[in-house]
Every structure is written in structure tokens, then in C-alpha cells.
């Protein structure tokens, strides 16, 4: 009802061509306070200095969700070049180069050409051991900001390509892989190809190569890409597709070439490929996991994962966190090396799993974000649940998922083993939305 009232109020107050911008901004401010994303529609036509201040105040507030902030950036990016609000935003970032992460993320998403030198400076300042960079997320945001411009010069493209090196933190590598997909330059293609099968950023690399060239190879990608590049030595016919174009391409491929059920890949978790260099398994062990003996099946799946890890490199890192009666990690430090001692400890942890309590999704995600992820350099989360959050709303779960993705570029592969089907046909479940929001995979095993 609250959303409907706000929408009706906005429909009756037109900002364009009237002197009632103050009234419109008050409605927008109320909608932001109430968490109603539809209330932001009026910002398309309100782009004066007062609108810029309203947006900045919201971006700087801890009470405004990540989804609302992202939407405000999308709208402000469409403001006319001559808009007073745009000039106000540029003036603010010039005077506040050491702004907060939320503020920096907002400006990185604005696609303002006038900020390119500002963000390039953030990248130029990188020095020392890449693995020990302080505040790598800020470098990643600068990379993301430059990825919105097709015409970056070769030195910029080459420098961002160098950030794909494995010794850089995952958040920087992932943002670099995505950013190169928006740069119309041969150096971007050449930088991406060596990482096409990388366990951490490979999916982003594949998507960016498709965006640039319209090509997708899955038989022997490294060799096929090298051959393709050799066949195009002088000129590349850049397509500059969007990420949505790539998603649609994959959907069409899935329809035309369904998986061969006769081939069984055992290196999976409930059918999702086990892929990543630092993986965190977040598992629902609530009381409802006793239904259909789901908890026993979960123990079997995790036991299989630990067997698989025994054949993987010890450089790989993994962790397990459960949520039900309480939130508890397998390892005090969250993520540990894939060695025999840690796998033995994980085996005992999995064998002791019992189903009890509620489904505190918000608590476990908040715990992971505060206690595990800051220094863990995780690239993939496998999130399994059989129900809805018992300690908050789906919107709260999505908001913290979005924040984790924005700050750390971690993809969520989600496994639903009992979610209710949405009442409205075509609507996505909560776990589907979490996967789509982060570029991960969703599955609902039979």
C-alpha cells in the first residue's frame, strides 16, 4: 500500500515545466526513507542543485540500502550535461577525493567523463606488492569507472589489462575483467584471452570477450581464441555488446544445445560446477532441513566436495559457515588453505551437522561480510537454503548480497532445496535473485 500511495503521489506532481520541484523532491525523499525504489523515478526530471544534494545525502546515509543507491547512480548518469545537479556532483567529488567507499562507488557508476582523470589517478598510484594493496576495493571502483568509456587510450587499456595478474586481489581482477569488455581496443582482447579459463575471473573474461567481439568458444577456448586473434591480425570488428546481450546469448545456447544428461560431472555441488580459487560454502541447517532427510543429503554433498578438494591444489582455499539455531564457521579464521589437516577438520564439522532452529539468512550474510570476507579474498560463495529468512525480509537479504558483490565482486551460486514457488508467474525466488544479482548460477535440484 505504501508503494502504491507514493506512486500515485508522484504521478500527480510533475517536475518538468513546473515550479513544484521542491514538492517533488520531498516526495522522493520520503520514498527513499521508506525504501520505495519507485519513488526515484522523479529524479529523471529533477536534476538541479537541490536534487544533487538530496542524492548525495542519501548516498552518504547508512540507512539507505545498496539497491536504492545503485538506482540513484543509474538515474543521475542520465542527467543532461548542462544540468546544474551534474555540475554540483562534479564539484563535490573534486573537493572530496578521500570520500567513503559508498560515495566513491556512486561516482564510479555515474559515467561522467569529467571524472576520468580522477579515477585514472587512483590506478596510477598503485605501488608495491599487489597482494598487499591497502583498500583494493577503491582501486577496483576506479577500474569500474573507466570501463564505461569505449575510447580509453592504449596506456589505460594496457594498465587495466595488467591488473588481471593472479597476484592482485580478486576484487581488482574481477572489475578489470569486466571493465575491459567496454573498451574498444585490441589491447583489451589480448589482455583477456590468457585468463579465459581462470577459475576465479574466467566467467567475467568470457563475457567481456563476447561483448567486444561477438565470439564465444567452448571446445578449447585458449587455443580457439589464439587462432581467432591470428585470423584478425590487422583489424577487429568490435561489436560492443552489453552484458544483457551476453546473458541472452547464453539462454539461447542453452535452448539450442541442452546439456547431455548421459555425461555426469561429479565435480559439482548439487550440480553446480566446483569452480573458484577461494570458496565459501554457506549452508542452511535449520529445523526444516529434516524434511525429506535434506540434512543427510547435504552431509553427503559436502563429503563429496571434500573428496574433490583432495585432488585440487593446496593453493586453493575454502571455508564453511552454517546457519540455523546459530551461525557458526568451520574455521575460526573463516577461510583456510586446502591442505589435509584442514580437510580433516572440515570432515568432522560436516559429519556433526544437525538440523535445528530458524533460517537467519540476514545474520549469516552479515557475519560473513564482517568476520570472514574482509581479508579472505573470496571469489565464490555457494549458498544453500530451503526456505525464506526468519530474521528479516527478502529485501534485506538482497541488499546485503548486493553490498557484498559491490564491495568484493563475489558471485553467489545458490541452491534451492525447498523454496516456495512465487505466487506470481514469472517472478524469481529469493535465491534466484541472489544468483542473478551477482552473476552466479542458480539451481533447484529435483
Coordinates of C-alpha atoms in Angstrom, one line a residue:
X1 CA 0.0 0.0 0.0
X2 CA 2.8 2.4 0.9
X3 CA 4.4 1.8 -2.6
X4 CA 1.1 2.5 -4.3
X5 CA 0.5 5.7 -2.4
X6 CA 4.0 7.0 -3.2
X7 CA 3.5 6.1 -6.9
X8 CA 0.1 7.9 -7.0
X9 CA 1.6 11.0 -5.3
X10 CA 4.4 11.1 -7.8
X11 CA 2.0 10.8 -10.7
X12 CA 0.2 13.9 -9.6
X13 CA 3.3 16.1 -9.2
X14 CA 5.1 16.8 -12.5
X15 CA 8.6 18.3 -12.1
X16 CA 9.2 19.2 -15.7
X17 CA 7.8 22.6 -16.8
X18 CA 6.5 23.5 -13.3
X19 CA 7.8 25.4 -10.2
X20 CA 6.9 22.5 -7.9
X21 CA 10.3 20.8 -7.8
X22 CA 10.5 21.2 -4.1
X23 CA 7.3 19.2 -3.6
X24 CA 8.6 16.5 -5.9
X25 CA 11.9 16.3 -4.0
X26 CA 10.0 16.0 -0.7
X27 CA 8.1 13.0 -2.1
X28 CA 11.3 11.5 -3.4
X29 CA 13.0 12.0 0.0
X30 CA 10.1 10.3 1.7
X31 CA 10.2 7.4 -0.7
X32 CA 14.0 7.0 0.0
X33 CA 13.3 7.0 3.7
X34 CA 10.6 4.3 3.2
X35 CA 12.8 2.3 0.9
X36 CA 10.5 2.6 -2.1
X37 CA 12.6 2.4 -5.2
X38 CA 9.8 3.5 -7.4
X39 CA 9.9 6.9 -5.8
X40 CA 13.2 7.7 -7.5
X41 CA 11.5 8.0 -10.9
X42 CA 11.0 11.7 -10.4
X43 CA 14.8 12.2 -10.4
X44 CA 14.8 11.8 -14.1
X45 CA 13.4 15.3 -14.5
X46 CA 14.7 16.8 -11.3
X47 CA 18.4 17.5 -11.8
X48 CA 19.1 20.8 -10.1
X49 CA 21.4 21.5 -7.2
X50 CA 18.8 20.5 -4.7
X51 CA 18.3 17.2 -6.4
X52 CA 22.1 16.6 -6.3
X53 CA 22.2 17.4 -2.6
X54 CA 19.3 15.0 -1.9
X55 CA 21.1 12.2 -3.8
X56 CA 24.4 12.9 -2.1
X57 CA 22.7 12.9 1.4
X58 CA 21.1 9.5 0.6
X59 CA 24.4 8.0 -0.7
X60 CA 26.2 9.1 2.4
X61 CA 23.5 7.7 4.7
X62 CA 24.0 4.2 6.3
X63 CA 20.2 3.9 6.5
X64 CA 19.7 3.8 2.7
X65 CA 20.1 0.4 1.0
X66 CA 22.6 -0.5 -1.6
X67 CA 19.9 -1.1 -4.2
X68 CA 18.5 2.4 -3.8
X69 CA 22.0 3.9 -4.1
X70 CA 22.7 1.9 -7.2
X71 CA 19.4 3.1 -8.8
X72 CA 20.2 6.7 -7.9
X73 CA 23.5 6.4 -9.7
X74 CA 21.8 5.0 -12.8
X75 CA 19.4 7.9 -12.9
X76 CA 21.9 10.6 -12.2
X77 CA 24.1 9.2 -15.0
X78 CA 21.3 10.2 -17.4
X79 CA 21.2 13.9 -16.3
X80 CA 21.9 16.3 -19.2
X81 CA 25.5 17.6 -19.5
X82 CA 24.2 21.1 -18.7
X83 CA 22.2 20.1 -15.6
X84 CA 23.1 22.2 -12.5
X85 CA 22.9 19.0 -10.5
X86 CA 25.6 17.4 -12.6
X87 CA 27.9 20.4 -12.0
X88 CA 27.2 20.1 -8.3
X89 CA 28.2 16.5 -8.2
X90 CA 31.4 17.2 -10.1
X91 CA 32.3 20.0 -7.7
X92 CA 31.7 17.7 -4.7
X93 CA 33.9 14.8 -5.8
X94 CA 36.7 17.3 -6.7
X95 CA 36.6 18.6 -3.2
X96 CA 36.3 15.2 -1.5
X97 CA 38.9 12.8 -3.1
X98 CA 39.1 10.8 0.1
X99 CA 35.3 10.1 0.2
X100 CA 33.8 7.0 1.7
X101 CA 33.6 3.7 -0.3
X102 CA 29.8 4.2 -0.8
X103 CA 30.4 7.7 -2.2
X104 CA 33.3 6.5 -4.4
X105 CA 31.1 3.7 -5.7
X106 CA 28.3 6.1 -6.6
X107 CA 30.7 8.4 -8.6
X108 CA 32.3 5.4 -10.3
X109 CA 28.8 4.5 -11.6
X110 CA 27.9 7.9 -12.9
X111 CA 29.8 7.7 -16.2
X112 CA 30.9 11.3 -16.0
X113 CA 33.7 12.0 -18.5
X114 CA 35.0 14.8 -16.3
X115 CA 35.9 12.3 -13.6
X116 CA 38.1 10.1 -15.8
X117 CA 41.4 11.7 -14.8
X118 CA 40.3 11.5 -11.1
X119 CA 39.9 7.7 -11.4
X120 CA 43.0 7.2 -13.5
X121 CA 45.0 8.8 -10.7
X122 CA 43.7 6.2 -8.3
X123 CA 45.1 3.5 -10.6
X124 CA 48.4 5.2 -11.3
X125 CA 49.2 5.4 -7.6
X126 CA 49.3 1.6 -7.2
X127 CA 52.7 0.6 -5.9
X128 CA 54.4 -2.3 -4.1
X129 CA 53.3 -5.9 -3.7
X130 CA 49.9 -6.3 -5.4
X131 CA 48.7 -8.9 -2.8
X132 CA 49.3 -6.3 0.0
X133 CA 47.4 -3.4 -1.5
X134 CA 45.6 -1.3 1.0
X135 CA 41.9 -0.7 0.2
X136 CA 41.9 -2.8 -3.0
X137 CA 38.1 -2.1 -3.4
X138 CA 38.8 1.6 -4.1
X139 CA 41.2 0.6 -7.0
X140 CA 38.5 -1.7 -8.3
X141 CA 36.0 1.1 -8.3
X142 CA 38.3 3.3 -10.3
X143 CA 38.8 0.5 -12.8
X144 CA 35.0 0.0 -13.0
X145 CA 34.5 3.8 -13.6
X146 CA 36.9 3.7 -16.6
X147 CA 35.2 0.7 -18.0
X148 CA 32.2 2.8 -19.0
X149 CA 34.2 4.6 -21.8
X150 CA 34.9 2.8 -25.1
X151 CA 37.6 5.3 -26.2
X152 CA 40.2 4.8 -23.4
X153 CA 43.7 5.3 -24.8
X154 CA 46.1 2.3 -25.1
X155 CA 48.1 3.1 -22.0
X156 CA 44.9 3.0 -19.9
X157 CA 43.7 -0.3 -21.5
X158 CA 47.1 -1.9 -21.1
X159 CA 47.4 -0.9 -17.4
X160 CA 44.0 -2.2 -16.6
X161 CA 44.9 -5.4 -18.5
X162 CA 47.9 -5.8 -16.3
X163 CA 45.6 -5.8 -13.2
X164 CA 44.4 -9.3 -14.3
X165 CA 47.6 -10.8 -13.0
X166 CA 46.9 -13.5 -10.4
X167 CA 48.8 -11.8 -7.6
X168 CA 46.2 -8.9 -7.5
X169 CA 43.2 -9.2 -5.1
X170 CA 40.1 -10.8 -6.6
X171 CA 38.0 -7.6 -6.5
X172 CA 40.5 -5.8 -8.7
X173 CA 40.9 -8.7 -11.1
X174 CA 37.1 -9.1 -11.5
X175 CA 36.5 -5.4 -12.1
X176 CA 39.3 -5.3 -14.6
X177 CA 37.9 -8.3 -16.5
X178 CA 34.5 -6.5 -16.7
X179 CA 35.9 -3.1 -17.5
X180 CA 38.0 -4.4 -20.5
X181 CA 34.7 -5.6 -22.0
X182 CA 33.7 -2.0 -22.5
X183 CA 36.9 -0.8 -24.1
X184 CA 37.1 -0.7 -27.9
X185 CA 40.8 -1.7 -28.2
X186 CA 42.7 -4.7 -29.5
X187 CA 44.8 -4.5 -26.3
X188 CA 41.7 -5.3 -24.3
X189 CA 41.1 -8.5 -26.2
X190 CA 44.8 -9.5 -26.0
X191 CA 44.8 -8.9 -22.2
X192 CA 41.7 -11.0 -21.6
X193 CA 42.5 -14.2 -23.7
X194 CA 45.2 -15.6 -21.3
X195 CA 42.6 -15.7 -18.5
X196 CA 39.7 -17.2 -20.3
X197 CA 39.8 -20.4 -18.2
X198 CA 40.8 -18.7 -14.9
X199 CA 38.8 -20.4 -12.0
X200 CA 38.1 -17.0 -10.4
X201 CA 37.5 -14.5 -13.2
X202 CA 37.0 -16.8 -16.2
X203 CA 33.3 -16.1 -16.3
X204 CA 33.8 -12.3 -16.5
X205 CA 36.6 -12.8 -19.1
X206 CA 34.4 -14.9 -21.3
X207 CA 31.6 -12.4 -21.1
X208 CA 33.9 -9.4 -21.9
X209 CA 35.3 -11.2 -24.9
X210 CA 31.8 -11.8 -26.2
X211 CA 30.9 -8.2 -25.6
X212 CA 33.9 -7.0 -27.6
X213 CA 33.8 -9.5 -30.5
X214 CA 30.5 -11.3 -30.5
X215 CA 32.5 -14.6 -30.3
X216 CA 32.2 -17.5 -27.9
X217 CA 34.3 -20.6 -27.9
X218 CA 33.8 -23.6 -25.6
X219 CA 35.7 -26.5 -27.2
X220 CA 39.2 -25.4 -26.4
X221 CA 38.9 -21.7 -25.5
X222 CA 42.6 -20.7 -25.2
X223 CA 43.6 -22.3 -28.5
X224 CA 40.4 -21.2 -30.3
X225 CA 40.9 -17.6 -29.1
X226 CA 44.6 -17.5 -30.2
X227 CA 43.6 -18.8 -33.6
X228 CA 40.8 -16.2 -33.9
X229 CA 43.2 -13.4 -33.0
X230 CA 45.7 -14.7 -35.6
X231 CA 43.0 -14.6 -38.2
X232 CA 42.3 -11.0 -37.4
X233 CA 45.8 -9.5 -37.3
X234 CA 45.0 -6.1 -38.6
X235 CA 41.6 -5.1 -37.5
X236 CA 38.9 -6.4 -35.1
X237 CA 35.3 -5.8 -35.9
X238 CA 34.2 -4.6 -32.4
X239 CA 30.6 -5.4 -31.6
X240 CA 30.4 -3.7 -28.2
X241 CA 27.5 -5.8 -26.9
X242 CA 26.1 -5.2 -23.4
X243 CA 26.1 -7.7 -20.5
X244 CA 22.4 -8.3 -21.1
X245 CA 23.3 -9.3 -24.7
X246 CA 25.6 -12.0 -23.4
X247 CA 23.1 -13.3 -20.9
X248 CA 20.5 -13.6 -23.8
X249 CA 23.1 -15.4 -25.9
X250 CA 23.7 -17.9 -23.1
X251 CA 20.0 -18.5 -22.8
X252 CA 19.6 -19.1 -26.5
X253 CA 22.6 -21.5 -26.4
X254 CA 21.0 -23.4 -23.6
X255 CA 17.8 -23.9 -25.6
X256 CA 19.7 -24.9 -28.8
X257 CA 22.2 -27.1 -27.0
X258 CA 20.7 -28.7 -23.9
X259 CA 23.1 -30.5 -21.6
X260 CA 23.8 -34.1 -22.3
X261 CA 22.3 -36.0 -19.4
X262 CA 24.4 -39.0 -20.3
X263 CA 27.6 -37.3 -19.1
X264 CA 27.8 -36.9 -15.4
X265 CA 30.2 -34.4 -13.9
X266 CA 31.0 -35.5 -10.3
X267 CA 33.0 -32.3 -9.5
X268 CA 29.8 -30.4 -8.6
X269 CA 27.8 -29.2 -5.6
X270 CA 24.2 -30.1 -6.3
X271 CA 25.0 -30.0 -10.0
X272 CA 26.9 -26.6 -10.0
X273 CA 30.5 -26.9 -11.1
X274 CA 33.0 -26.6 -8.3
X275 CA 35.0 -23.6 -9.6
X276 CA 36.9 -21.0 -7.7
X277 CA 40.2 -20.2 -6.1
X278 CA 38.7 -19.2 -2.7
X279 CA 35.3 -20.7 -2.0
X280 CA 32.9 -20.2 0.9
X281 CA 30.0 -22.6 1.5
X282 CA 27.1 -21.1 3.4
X283 CA 24.7 -23.8 4.4
X284 CA 21.2 -23.8 5.9
X285 CA 20.8 -26.3 8.7
X286 CA 17.5 -25.0 10.0
X287 CA 14.9 -27.3 11.5
X288 CA 13.1 -27.7 8.2
X289 CA 16.2 -29.5 6.8
X290 CA 14.8 -32.6 8.4
X291 CA 12.1 -32.7 5.7
X292 CA 12.8 -35.5 3.2
X293 CA 16.1 -36.1 5.1
X294 CA 17.6 -33.0 3.4
X295 CA 20.3 -32.7 6.1
X296 CA 21.6 -36.2 5.3
X297 CA 21.8 -35.3 1.6
X298 CA 23.6 -32.1 2.5
X299 CA 26.2 -34.1 4.5
X300 CA 26.7 -36.4 1.5
X301 CA 27.1 -33.5 -0.9
X302 CA 29.6 -31.8 1.3
X303 CA 31.5 -35.0 1.9
X304 CA 31.8 -35.3 -1.9
X305 CA 33.1 -31.8 -2.1
X306 CA 35.8 -32.5 0.4
X307 CA 36.9 -35.6 -1.5
X308 CA 37.1 -33.5 -4.7
X309 CA 39.2 -30.9 -2.9
X310 CA 41.6 -33.6 -2.0
X311 CA 42.5 -33.8 -5.7
X312 CA 42.8 -30.0 -6.1
X313 CA 45.8 -27.7 -5.4
X314 CA 46.7 -26.8 -1.8
X315 CA 46.8 -23.2 -3.1
X316 CA 43.0 -23.3 -3.3
X317 CA 41.3 -22.0 -0.1
X318 CA 37.9 -22.9 1.2
X319 CA 35.6 -22.3 4.2
X320 CA 32.2 -23.5 5.5
X321 CA 29.6 -21.5 7.6
X322 CA 26.3 -22.8 8.8
X323 CA 23.1 -21.0 9.9
X324 CA 20.2 -22.5 11.8
X325 CA 20.0 -22.5 15.6
X326 CA 23.1 -20.2 15.4
X327 CA 25.7 -19.0 12.9
X328 CA 28.9 -21.0 13.1
X329 CA 32.0 -21.2 10.9
X330 CA 34.1 -24.4 10.4
X331 CA 37.3 -22.5 10.8
X332 CA 37.8 -19.6 13.3
X333 CA 39.6 -17.6 10.6
X334 CA 36.8 -18.4 8.1
X335 CA 38.8 -19.4 5.0
X336 CA 41.8 -21.8 5.2
X337 CA 44.2 -23.5 2.8
X338 CA 43.2 -26.7 1.1
X339 CA 45.6 -28.9 3.0
X340 CA 45.0 -32.3 4.6
X341 CA 44.7 -31.1 8.1
X342 CA 42.0 -28.5 7.2
X343 CA 40.1 -31.0 5.2
X344 CA 40.1 -33.5 8.1
X345 CA 38.7 -30.7 10.3
X346 CA 36.0 -29.9 7.7
X347 CA 35.1 -33.6 7.5
X348 CA 34.4 -33.7 11.3
X349 CA 32.4 -30.5 11.0
X350 CA 30.2 -31.8 8.2
X351 CA 29.7 -35.2 10.0
X352 CA 28.3 -33.3 13.0
X353 CA 25.8 -31.2 11.1
X354 CA 22.3 -31.3 12.7
X355 CA 19.1 -29.6 11.6
X356 CA 17.7 -27.2 14.2
X357 CA 16.4 -23.6 14.6
X358 CA 15.3 -21.0 12.2
X359 CA 16.7 -19.6 8.9
X360 CA 18.8 -16.5 9.9
X361 CA 19.9 -15.5 6.4
X362 CA 20.5 -11.9 7.2
X363 CA 22.6 -12.8 10.3
X364 CA 24.8 -15.3 8.4
X365 CA 25.4 -12.9 5.5
X366 CA 26.2 -10.0 7.9
X367 CA 28.5 -12.4 9.8
X368 CA 30.3 -13.4 6.6
X369 CA 30.6 -9.8 5.4
X370 CA 32.1 -8.6 8.7
X371 CA 34.1 -11.6 10.0
X372 CA 35.1 -13.8 7.0
X373 CA 35.2 -11.8 3.8
X374 CA 37.2 -8.6 4.6
X375 CA 40.7 -10.3 4.3
X376 CA 39.7 -13.6 2.7
X377 CA 39.9 -12.7 -1.0
X378 CA 36.9 -15.0 -1.7
X379 CA 35.7 -15.2 -5.3
X380 CA 32.8 -17.6 -5.0
X381 CA 30.0 -18.3 -2.4
X382 CA 27.9 -21.4 -2.6
X383 CA 24.7 -20.5 -0.7
X384 CA 22.2 -23.3 0.1
X385 CA 18.8 -22.9 1.7
X386 CA 15.4 -24.5 1.9
X387 CA 13.3 -21.5 2.9
X388 CA 12.8 -17.8 3.5
X389 CA 14.7 -15.7 6.0
X390 CA 13.4 -15.9 9.6
X391 CA 15.3 -12.8 10.8
X392 CA 14.3 -10.2 8.2
X393 CA 12.8 -9.6 4.8
X394 CA 13.9 -10.9 1.4
X395 CA 14.8 -7.2 0.6
X396 CA 17.2 -7.2 3.5
X397 CA 18.9 -10.4 2.2
X398 CA 19.2 -8.9 -1.3
X399 CA 20.5 -5.7 0.0
X400 CA 23.4 -7.3 1.9
X401 CA 24.0 -9.6 -1.1
X402 CA 24.3 -6.6 -3.4
X403 CA 26.6 -4.9 -0.9
X404 CA 28.9 -7.9 -0.8
X405 CA 29.0 -8.0 -4.6
X406 CA 29.6 -4.3 -5.0
X407 CA 32.5 -4.3 -2.4
X408 CA 34.1 -7.6 -3.3
X409 CA 32.8 -8.9 -6.7
X410 CA 31.9 -12.3 -5.2
X411 CA 29.5 -14.4 -7.2
X412 CA 26.8 -16.3 -5.4
X413 CA 25.9 -19.8 -6.7
X414 CA 22.6 -20.5 -5.0
X415 CA 21.0 -23.9 -4.3
X416 CA 17.3 -24.0 -3.5
X417 CA 16.1 -27.3 -2.0
X418 CA 12.7 -26.3 -0.7
X419 CA 11.8 -22.6 -1.6
X420 CA 8.2 -21.8 -2.1
X421 CA 7.2 -21.1 -5.7
X422 CA 6.4 -17.4 -6.2
X423 CA 2.7 -16.6 -6.3
X424 CA 3.1 -14.5 -9.4
X425 CA 4.0 -16.4 -12.6
X426 CA 7.4 -15.4 -13.9
X427 CA 8.7 -13.9 -10.6
X428 CA 12.0 -15.1 -9.3
X429 CA 12.6 -16.7 -6.0
X430 CA 14.9 -15.0 -3.5
X431 CA 17.8 -17.4 -4.3
X432 CA 17.3 -16.9 -8.0
X433 CA 17.6 -13.1 -7.5
X434 CA 20.8 -13.5 -5.4
X435 CA 22.5 -15.5 -8.1
X436 CA 21.3 -13.2 -10.9
X437 CA 22.4 -10.1 -9.0
X438 CA 26.0 -11.4 -8.7
X439 CA 26.4 -13.2 -12.0
X440 CA 26.2 -16.6 -10.3
X441 CA 24.3 -19.8 -11.0
X442 CA 21.0 -20.9 -9.5
X443 CA 19.8 -24.5 -9.3
X444 CA 16.8 -26.2 -7.7
X445 CA 17.7 -29.9 -7.6
X446 CA 14.9 -32.4 -8.1

